[in-house]
Coordinates of C-alpha atoms and ligand atoms in Angstrom, one line a residue:
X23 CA 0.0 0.0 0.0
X24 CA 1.8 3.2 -0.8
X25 CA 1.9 6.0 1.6
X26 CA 2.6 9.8 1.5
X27 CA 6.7 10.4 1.9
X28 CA 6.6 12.7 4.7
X29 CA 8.7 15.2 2.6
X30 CA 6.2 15.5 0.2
X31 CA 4.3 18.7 -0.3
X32 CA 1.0 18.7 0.5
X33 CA -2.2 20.8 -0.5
X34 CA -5.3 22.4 0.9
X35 CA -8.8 23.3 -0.9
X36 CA -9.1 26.8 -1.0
X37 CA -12.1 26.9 -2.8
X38 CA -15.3 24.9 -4.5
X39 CA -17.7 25.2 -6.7
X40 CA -21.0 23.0 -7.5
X41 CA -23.1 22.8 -10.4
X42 CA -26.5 21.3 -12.1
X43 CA -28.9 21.5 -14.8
X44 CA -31.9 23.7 -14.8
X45 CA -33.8 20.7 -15.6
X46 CA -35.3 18.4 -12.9
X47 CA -36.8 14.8 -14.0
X48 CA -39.0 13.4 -10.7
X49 CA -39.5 10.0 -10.1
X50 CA -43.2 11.3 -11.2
X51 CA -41.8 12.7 -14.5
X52 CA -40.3 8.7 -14.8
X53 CA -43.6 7.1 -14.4
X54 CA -44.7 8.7 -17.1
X55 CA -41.8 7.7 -19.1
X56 CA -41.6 3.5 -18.3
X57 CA -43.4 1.1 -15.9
X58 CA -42.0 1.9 -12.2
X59 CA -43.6 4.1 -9.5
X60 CA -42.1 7.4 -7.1
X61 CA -42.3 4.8 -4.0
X62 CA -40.2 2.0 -5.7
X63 CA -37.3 4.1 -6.7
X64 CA -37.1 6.0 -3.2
X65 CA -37.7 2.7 -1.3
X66 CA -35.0 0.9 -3.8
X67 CA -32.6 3.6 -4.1
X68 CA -33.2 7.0 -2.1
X69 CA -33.1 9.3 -5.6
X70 CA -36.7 11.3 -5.4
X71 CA -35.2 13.7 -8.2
X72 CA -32.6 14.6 -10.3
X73 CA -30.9 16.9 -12.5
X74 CA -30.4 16.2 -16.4
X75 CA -29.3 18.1 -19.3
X76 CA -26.1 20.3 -20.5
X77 CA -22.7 19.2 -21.7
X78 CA -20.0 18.3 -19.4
X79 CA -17.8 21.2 -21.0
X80 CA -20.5 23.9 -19.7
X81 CA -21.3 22.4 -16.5
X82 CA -16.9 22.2 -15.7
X83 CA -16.8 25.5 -16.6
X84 CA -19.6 26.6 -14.2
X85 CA -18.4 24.5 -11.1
X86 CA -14.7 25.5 -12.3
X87 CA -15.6 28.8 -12.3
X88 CA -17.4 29.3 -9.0
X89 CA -14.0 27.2 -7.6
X90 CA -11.9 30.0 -8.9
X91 CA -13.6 33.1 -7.5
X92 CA -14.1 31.3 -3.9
X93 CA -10.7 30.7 -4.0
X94 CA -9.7 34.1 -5.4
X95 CA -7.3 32.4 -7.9
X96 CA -6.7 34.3 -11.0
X97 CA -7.1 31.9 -13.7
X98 CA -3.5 32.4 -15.1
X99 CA -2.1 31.1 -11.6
X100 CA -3.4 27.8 -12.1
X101 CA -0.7 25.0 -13.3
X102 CA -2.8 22.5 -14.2
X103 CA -6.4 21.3 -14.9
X104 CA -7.7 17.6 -14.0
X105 CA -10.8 16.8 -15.2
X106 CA -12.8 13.7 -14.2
X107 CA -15.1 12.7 -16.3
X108 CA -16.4 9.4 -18.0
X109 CA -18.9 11.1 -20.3
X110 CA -16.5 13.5 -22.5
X111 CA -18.1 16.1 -24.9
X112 CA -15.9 14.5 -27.8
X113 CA -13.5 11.3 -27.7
X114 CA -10.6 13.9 -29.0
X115 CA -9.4 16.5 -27.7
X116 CA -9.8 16.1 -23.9
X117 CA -13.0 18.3 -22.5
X118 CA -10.7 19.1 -20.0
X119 CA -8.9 21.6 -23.6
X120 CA -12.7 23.1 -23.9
X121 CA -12.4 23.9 -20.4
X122 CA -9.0 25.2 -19.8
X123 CA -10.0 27.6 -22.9
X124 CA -13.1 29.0 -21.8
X125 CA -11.7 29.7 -18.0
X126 CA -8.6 31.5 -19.6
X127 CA -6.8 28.9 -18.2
X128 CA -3.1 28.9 -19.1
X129 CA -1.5 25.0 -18.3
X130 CA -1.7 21.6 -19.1
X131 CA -5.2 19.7 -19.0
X132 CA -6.2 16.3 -19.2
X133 CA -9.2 13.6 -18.2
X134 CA -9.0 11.3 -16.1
X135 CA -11.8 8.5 -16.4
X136 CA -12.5 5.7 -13.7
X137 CA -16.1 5.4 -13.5
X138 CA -17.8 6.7 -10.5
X139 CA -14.3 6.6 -8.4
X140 CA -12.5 9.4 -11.0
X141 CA -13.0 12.3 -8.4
X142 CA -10.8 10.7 -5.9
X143 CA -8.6 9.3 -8.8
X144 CA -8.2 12.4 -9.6
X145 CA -7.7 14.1 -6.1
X146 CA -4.7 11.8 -6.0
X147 CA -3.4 12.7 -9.1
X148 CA -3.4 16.7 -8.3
X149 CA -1.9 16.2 -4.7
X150 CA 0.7 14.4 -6.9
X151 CA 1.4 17.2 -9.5
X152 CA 1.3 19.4 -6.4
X153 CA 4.1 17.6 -4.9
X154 CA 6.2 17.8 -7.7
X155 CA 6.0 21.3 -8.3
X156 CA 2.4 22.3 -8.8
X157 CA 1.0 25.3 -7.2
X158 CA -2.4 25.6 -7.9
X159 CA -4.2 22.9 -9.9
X160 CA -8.0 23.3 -10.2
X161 CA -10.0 19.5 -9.9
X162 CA -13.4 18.8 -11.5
X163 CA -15.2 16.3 -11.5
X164 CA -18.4 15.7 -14.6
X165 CA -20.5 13.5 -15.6
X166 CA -23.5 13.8 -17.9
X167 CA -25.0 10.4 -18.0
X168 CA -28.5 11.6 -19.1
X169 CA -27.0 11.4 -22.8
X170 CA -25.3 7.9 -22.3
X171 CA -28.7 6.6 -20.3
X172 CA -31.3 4.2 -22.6
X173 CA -34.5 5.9 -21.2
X174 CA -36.3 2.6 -22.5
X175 CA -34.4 0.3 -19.2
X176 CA -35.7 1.2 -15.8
X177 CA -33.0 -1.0 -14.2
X178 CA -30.4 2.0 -15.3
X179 CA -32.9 5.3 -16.1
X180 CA -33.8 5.9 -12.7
X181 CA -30.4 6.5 -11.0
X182 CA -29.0 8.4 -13.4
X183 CA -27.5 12.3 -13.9
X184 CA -25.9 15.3 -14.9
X185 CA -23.6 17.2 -12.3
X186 CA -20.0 19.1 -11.6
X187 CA -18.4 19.3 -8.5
X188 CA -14.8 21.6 -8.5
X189 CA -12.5 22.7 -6.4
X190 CA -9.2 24.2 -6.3
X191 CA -6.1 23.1 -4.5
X192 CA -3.0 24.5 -3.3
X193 CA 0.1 23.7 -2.3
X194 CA 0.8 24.5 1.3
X195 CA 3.3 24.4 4.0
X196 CA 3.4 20.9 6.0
X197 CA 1.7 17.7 4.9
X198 CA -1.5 19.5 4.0
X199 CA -5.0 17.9 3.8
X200 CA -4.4 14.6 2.3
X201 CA -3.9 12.1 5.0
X202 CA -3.8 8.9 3.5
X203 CA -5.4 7.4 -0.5
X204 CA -5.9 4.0 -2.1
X205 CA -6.9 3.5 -5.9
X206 CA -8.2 -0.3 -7.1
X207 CA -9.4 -1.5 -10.0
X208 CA -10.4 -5.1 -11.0
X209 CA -11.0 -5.3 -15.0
X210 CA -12.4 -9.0 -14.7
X211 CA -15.2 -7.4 -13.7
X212 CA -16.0 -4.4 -16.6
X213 CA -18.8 -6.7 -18.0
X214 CA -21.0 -5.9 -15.4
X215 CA -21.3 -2.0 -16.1
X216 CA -20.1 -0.4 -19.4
X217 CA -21.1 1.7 -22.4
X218 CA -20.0 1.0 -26.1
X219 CA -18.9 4.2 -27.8
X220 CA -21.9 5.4 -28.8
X221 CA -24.0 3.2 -27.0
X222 CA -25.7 3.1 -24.2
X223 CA -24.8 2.3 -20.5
X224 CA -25.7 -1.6 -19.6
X225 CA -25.7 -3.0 -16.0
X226 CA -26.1 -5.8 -13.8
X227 CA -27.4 -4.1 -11.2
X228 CA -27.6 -6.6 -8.3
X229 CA -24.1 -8.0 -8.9
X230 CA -22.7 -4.1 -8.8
X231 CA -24.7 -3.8 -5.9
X232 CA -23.3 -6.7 -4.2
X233 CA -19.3 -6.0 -5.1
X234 CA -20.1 -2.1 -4.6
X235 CA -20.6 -2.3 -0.6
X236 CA -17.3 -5.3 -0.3
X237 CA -14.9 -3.2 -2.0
X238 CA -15.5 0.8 -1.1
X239 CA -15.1 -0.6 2.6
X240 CA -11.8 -2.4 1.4
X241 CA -10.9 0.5 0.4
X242 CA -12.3 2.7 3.1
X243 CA -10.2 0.1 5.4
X244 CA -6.9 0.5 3.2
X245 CA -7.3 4.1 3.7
X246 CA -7.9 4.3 7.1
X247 CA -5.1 2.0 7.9
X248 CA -2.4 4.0 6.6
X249 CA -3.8 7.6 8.2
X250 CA -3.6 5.6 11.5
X251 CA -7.1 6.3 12.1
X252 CA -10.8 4.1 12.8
X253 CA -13.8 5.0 11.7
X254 CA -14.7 6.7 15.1
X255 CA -12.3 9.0 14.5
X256 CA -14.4 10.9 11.5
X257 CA -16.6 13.5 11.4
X258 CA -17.8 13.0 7.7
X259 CA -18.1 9.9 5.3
X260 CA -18.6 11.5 1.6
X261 CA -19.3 8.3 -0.2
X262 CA -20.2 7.8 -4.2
X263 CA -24.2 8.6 -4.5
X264 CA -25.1 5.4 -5.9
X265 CA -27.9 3.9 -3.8
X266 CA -28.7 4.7 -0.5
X267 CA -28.9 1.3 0.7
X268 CA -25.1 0.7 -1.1
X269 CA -24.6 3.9 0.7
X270 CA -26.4 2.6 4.3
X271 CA -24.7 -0.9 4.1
X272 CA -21.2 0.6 3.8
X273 CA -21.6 2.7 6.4
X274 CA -22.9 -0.3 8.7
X275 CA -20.0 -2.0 8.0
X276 CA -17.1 0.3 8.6
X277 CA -19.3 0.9 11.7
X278 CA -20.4 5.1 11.3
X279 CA -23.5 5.8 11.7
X280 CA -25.6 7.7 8.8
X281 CA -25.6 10.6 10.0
X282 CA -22.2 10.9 9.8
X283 CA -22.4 10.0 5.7
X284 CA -22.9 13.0 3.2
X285 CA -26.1 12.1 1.2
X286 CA -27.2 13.8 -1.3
X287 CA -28.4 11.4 -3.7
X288 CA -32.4 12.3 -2.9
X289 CA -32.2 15.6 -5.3
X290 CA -29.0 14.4 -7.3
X291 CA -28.9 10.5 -8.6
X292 CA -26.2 9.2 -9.5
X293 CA -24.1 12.0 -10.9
X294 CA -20.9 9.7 -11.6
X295 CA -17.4 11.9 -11.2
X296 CA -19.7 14.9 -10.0
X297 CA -21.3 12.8 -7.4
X298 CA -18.8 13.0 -4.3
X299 CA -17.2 16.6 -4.7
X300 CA -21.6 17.1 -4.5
X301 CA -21.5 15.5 -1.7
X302 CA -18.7 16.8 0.1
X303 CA -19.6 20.5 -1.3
X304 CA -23.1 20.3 0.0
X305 CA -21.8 18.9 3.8
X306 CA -19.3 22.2 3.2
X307 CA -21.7 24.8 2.5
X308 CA -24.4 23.6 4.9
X309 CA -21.6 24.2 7.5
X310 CA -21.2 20.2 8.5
X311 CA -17.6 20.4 8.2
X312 CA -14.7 22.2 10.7
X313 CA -11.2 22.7 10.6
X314 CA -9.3 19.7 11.4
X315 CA -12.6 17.5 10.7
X316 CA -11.2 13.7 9.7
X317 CA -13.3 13.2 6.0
X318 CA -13.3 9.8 4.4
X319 CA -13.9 10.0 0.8
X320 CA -15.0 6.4 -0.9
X321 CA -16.1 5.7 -4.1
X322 CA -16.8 2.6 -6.7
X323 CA -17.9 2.3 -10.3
X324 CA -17.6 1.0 -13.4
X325 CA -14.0 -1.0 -14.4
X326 CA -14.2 -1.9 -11.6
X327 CA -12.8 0.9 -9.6
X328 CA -13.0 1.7 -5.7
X329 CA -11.2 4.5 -4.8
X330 CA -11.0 6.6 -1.3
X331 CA -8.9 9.2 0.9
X332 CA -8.8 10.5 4.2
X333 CA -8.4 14.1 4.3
X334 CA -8.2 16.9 7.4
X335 CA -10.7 19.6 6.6
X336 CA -9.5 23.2 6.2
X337 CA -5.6 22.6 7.3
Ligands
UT7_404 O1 -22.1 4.0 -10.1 C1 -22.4 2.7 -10.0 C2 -23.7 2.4 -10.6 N1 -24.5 1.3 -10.4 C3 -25.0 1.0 -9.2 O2 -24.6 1.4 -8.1 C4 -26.1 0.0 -9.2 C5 -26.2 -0.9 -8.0 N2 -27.5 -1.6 -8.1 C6 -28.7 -1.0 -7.7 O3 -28.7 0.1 -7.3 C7 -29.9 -1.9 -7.6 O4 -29.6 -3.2 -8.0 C8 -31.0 -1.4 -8.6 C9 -31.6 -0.1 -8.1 C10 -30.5 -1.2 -10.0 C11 -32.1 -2.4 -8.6 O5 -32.6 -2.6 -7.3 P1 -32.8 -4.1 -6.7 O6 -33.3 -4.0 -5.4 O7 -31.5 -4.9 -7.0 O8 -34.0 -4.6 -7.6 P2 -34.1 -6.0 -8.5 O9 -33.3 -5.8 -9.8 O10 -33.7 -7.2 -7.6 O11 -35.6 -6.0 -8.8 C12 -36.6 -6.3 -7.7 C13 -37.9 -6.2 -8.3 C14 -38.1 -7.0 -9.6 O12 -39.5 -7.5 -9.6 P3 -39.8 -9.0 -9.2 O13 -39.0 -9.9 -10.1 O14 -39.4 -9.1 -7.7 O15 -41.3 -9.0 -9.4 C15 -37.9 -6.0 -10.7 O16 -38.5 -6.4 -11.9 O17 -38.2 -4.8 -8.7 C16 -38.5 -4.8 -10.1 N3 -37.9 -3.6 -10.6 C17 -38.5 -2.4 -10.7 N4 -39.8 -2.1 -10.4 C18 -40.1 -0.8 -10.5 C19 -36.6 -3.4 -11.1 N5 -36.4 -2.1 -11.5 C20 -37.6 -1.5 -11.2 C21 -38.0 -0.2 -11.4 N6 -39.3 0.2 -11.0 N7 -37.2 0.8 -11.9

């Protein structure tokens, strides 16, 4: 398990931004649409509403934007721009290019994609350009899954959405805000959730289900382990708004109780890369976080990935 060298440089969010589309589909607006009722999908998976619509260029530049001017970063400081996202505007170039262009960005962008676990992929991967040199690197994490969705299959058009989460880190003195991070994948398992190019996204959802809750509590665990911490000693568990019974068992297991999870899921569904920054951004600005709060961030998805990271709020 690899750890954080102790001389590396670490970094601290200095500001965040959130985003979503006007549009909101209700479970109501979905019984319209196919055969399935408001009180299955909140009984089976806690969504009551979502957002759908945009591109995941113009919601990145929204959260990115709002990231920027909370932070007060001029948007020729930043170094670099990583952009998770598994629903890009265009195979080639990168949306993280339409992005860097429109915020007057002047640095190197790219995408990252692993599923529903890119954010903290790519939390990982900043900290990491920010110990080698970095300054300032602004993080997003997209998704618009309302464009890859088959609105014909009720096992996959009820949980999912459009949404950006952003935020901007900086280097800082001392080890900074990431405490401890673990990134898994197993590709024996990408039958199970995928989307052809062009296609549409296919899933076996009770198989997902049943790997999702086993390995972001692995991971959770991995994490934990190296930060030298248990799970009493966090404040807030941000995990990947997939299902809030994935999102209820998980916590069971590792032993926190719900109310110390981040859930946002209700008015979001499953928002992909955009659905922990969300999460974590909505616990921020409804004032659920304080300096030197312990934050586990876990996620799973598609590949599969599981992905999390223990981070000290506001150092
Ligand atoms: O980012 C990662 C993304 N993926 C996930 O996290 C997916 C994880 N899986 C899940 O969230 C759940 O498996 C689903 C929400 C997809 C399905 O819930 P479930 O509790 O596993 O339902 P099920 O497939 O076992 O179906 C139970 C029943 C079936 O009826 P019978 O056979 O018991 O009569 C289904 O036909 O519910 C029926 N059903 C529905 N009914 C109304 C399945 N989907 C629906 C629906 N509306 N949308």
């Amino acid at each position: 398990m690899p750890s954080i060298p102790t001389s590396a440089i670490g970094a601290r969010i200095t500001g965040w931004g959130r985003a979503l589309p006007p549009k909101v589909l209700t479970n109501h607006d979905l019984e319209a649409m196919m055969d399935t009722s408001d009180e299955w999908i909140r009984e089976r998976t806690g969504i009551e509403r979502r957002h759908i619509g945009g591109t995941t260029s113009g919601l990145s530049i929204e959260s990115g934007r709002l990231a920027l001017e909370m932070a007060g970063v001029d948007p020729s400081e930043i170094d670099a721009l990583v952009l998770s996202t598994t629903t890009p505007d265009r195979t080639v170039p990168a949306t993280s290019a339409t992005v860097q262009n429109a915020l007057g960005l002047k640095c190197g962008a790219f995408d990252v994609n692993a599923a529903c676990s890119g954010f903290v992929y790519a939390t990982v991967v900043a900290h990491g350009l920010i110990a080698m040199g970095s300054k300032k690197v602004l993080l997003i994490g997209t998704d618009t899954l309302a464009r890859i969705t088959d609105w014909d299959d009720r096992n996959t058009a009820i949980l999912f959405a459009d949404g950006s989460g952003a935020a901007v880190l900086e280097a800082t003195e001392g080890p900074g805000q990431l405490l401890a991070w673990d990134l898994d994948a197993d590709g024996s398992a990408e039958e199970l959730l995928y989307c052809e190019i062009g296609g549409t996204i296919h899933m076996d959802g009770k198989e997902v289900f049943r790997r999702a809750v086993r390995i972001m509590i692995d991971s959770a665990r991995k994490s934990m382990a190296i930060a030298g911490i248990t799970a009493d000693d966090l404040a807030l568990v941000v995990p990947h708004q997939a299902n809030i019974r994935i999102i209820s068992a998980a916590c069971d297991r590792l032993g926190v109780p719900m109310e110390r999870a981040a859930v946002c899921i209700n008015e979001t569904g499953n928002t992909s890369s955009a659905s922990i920054p969300l999460a974590l951004f909505d616990a921020a600005d409804k004032g659920r976080l304080s300096p030197g709060d312990l934050v586990l961030l876990v996620g799973f998805g598609a590949g599969m990935t599981a992905a999390s990271a223990i981070i000290r709020w506001g150092v």
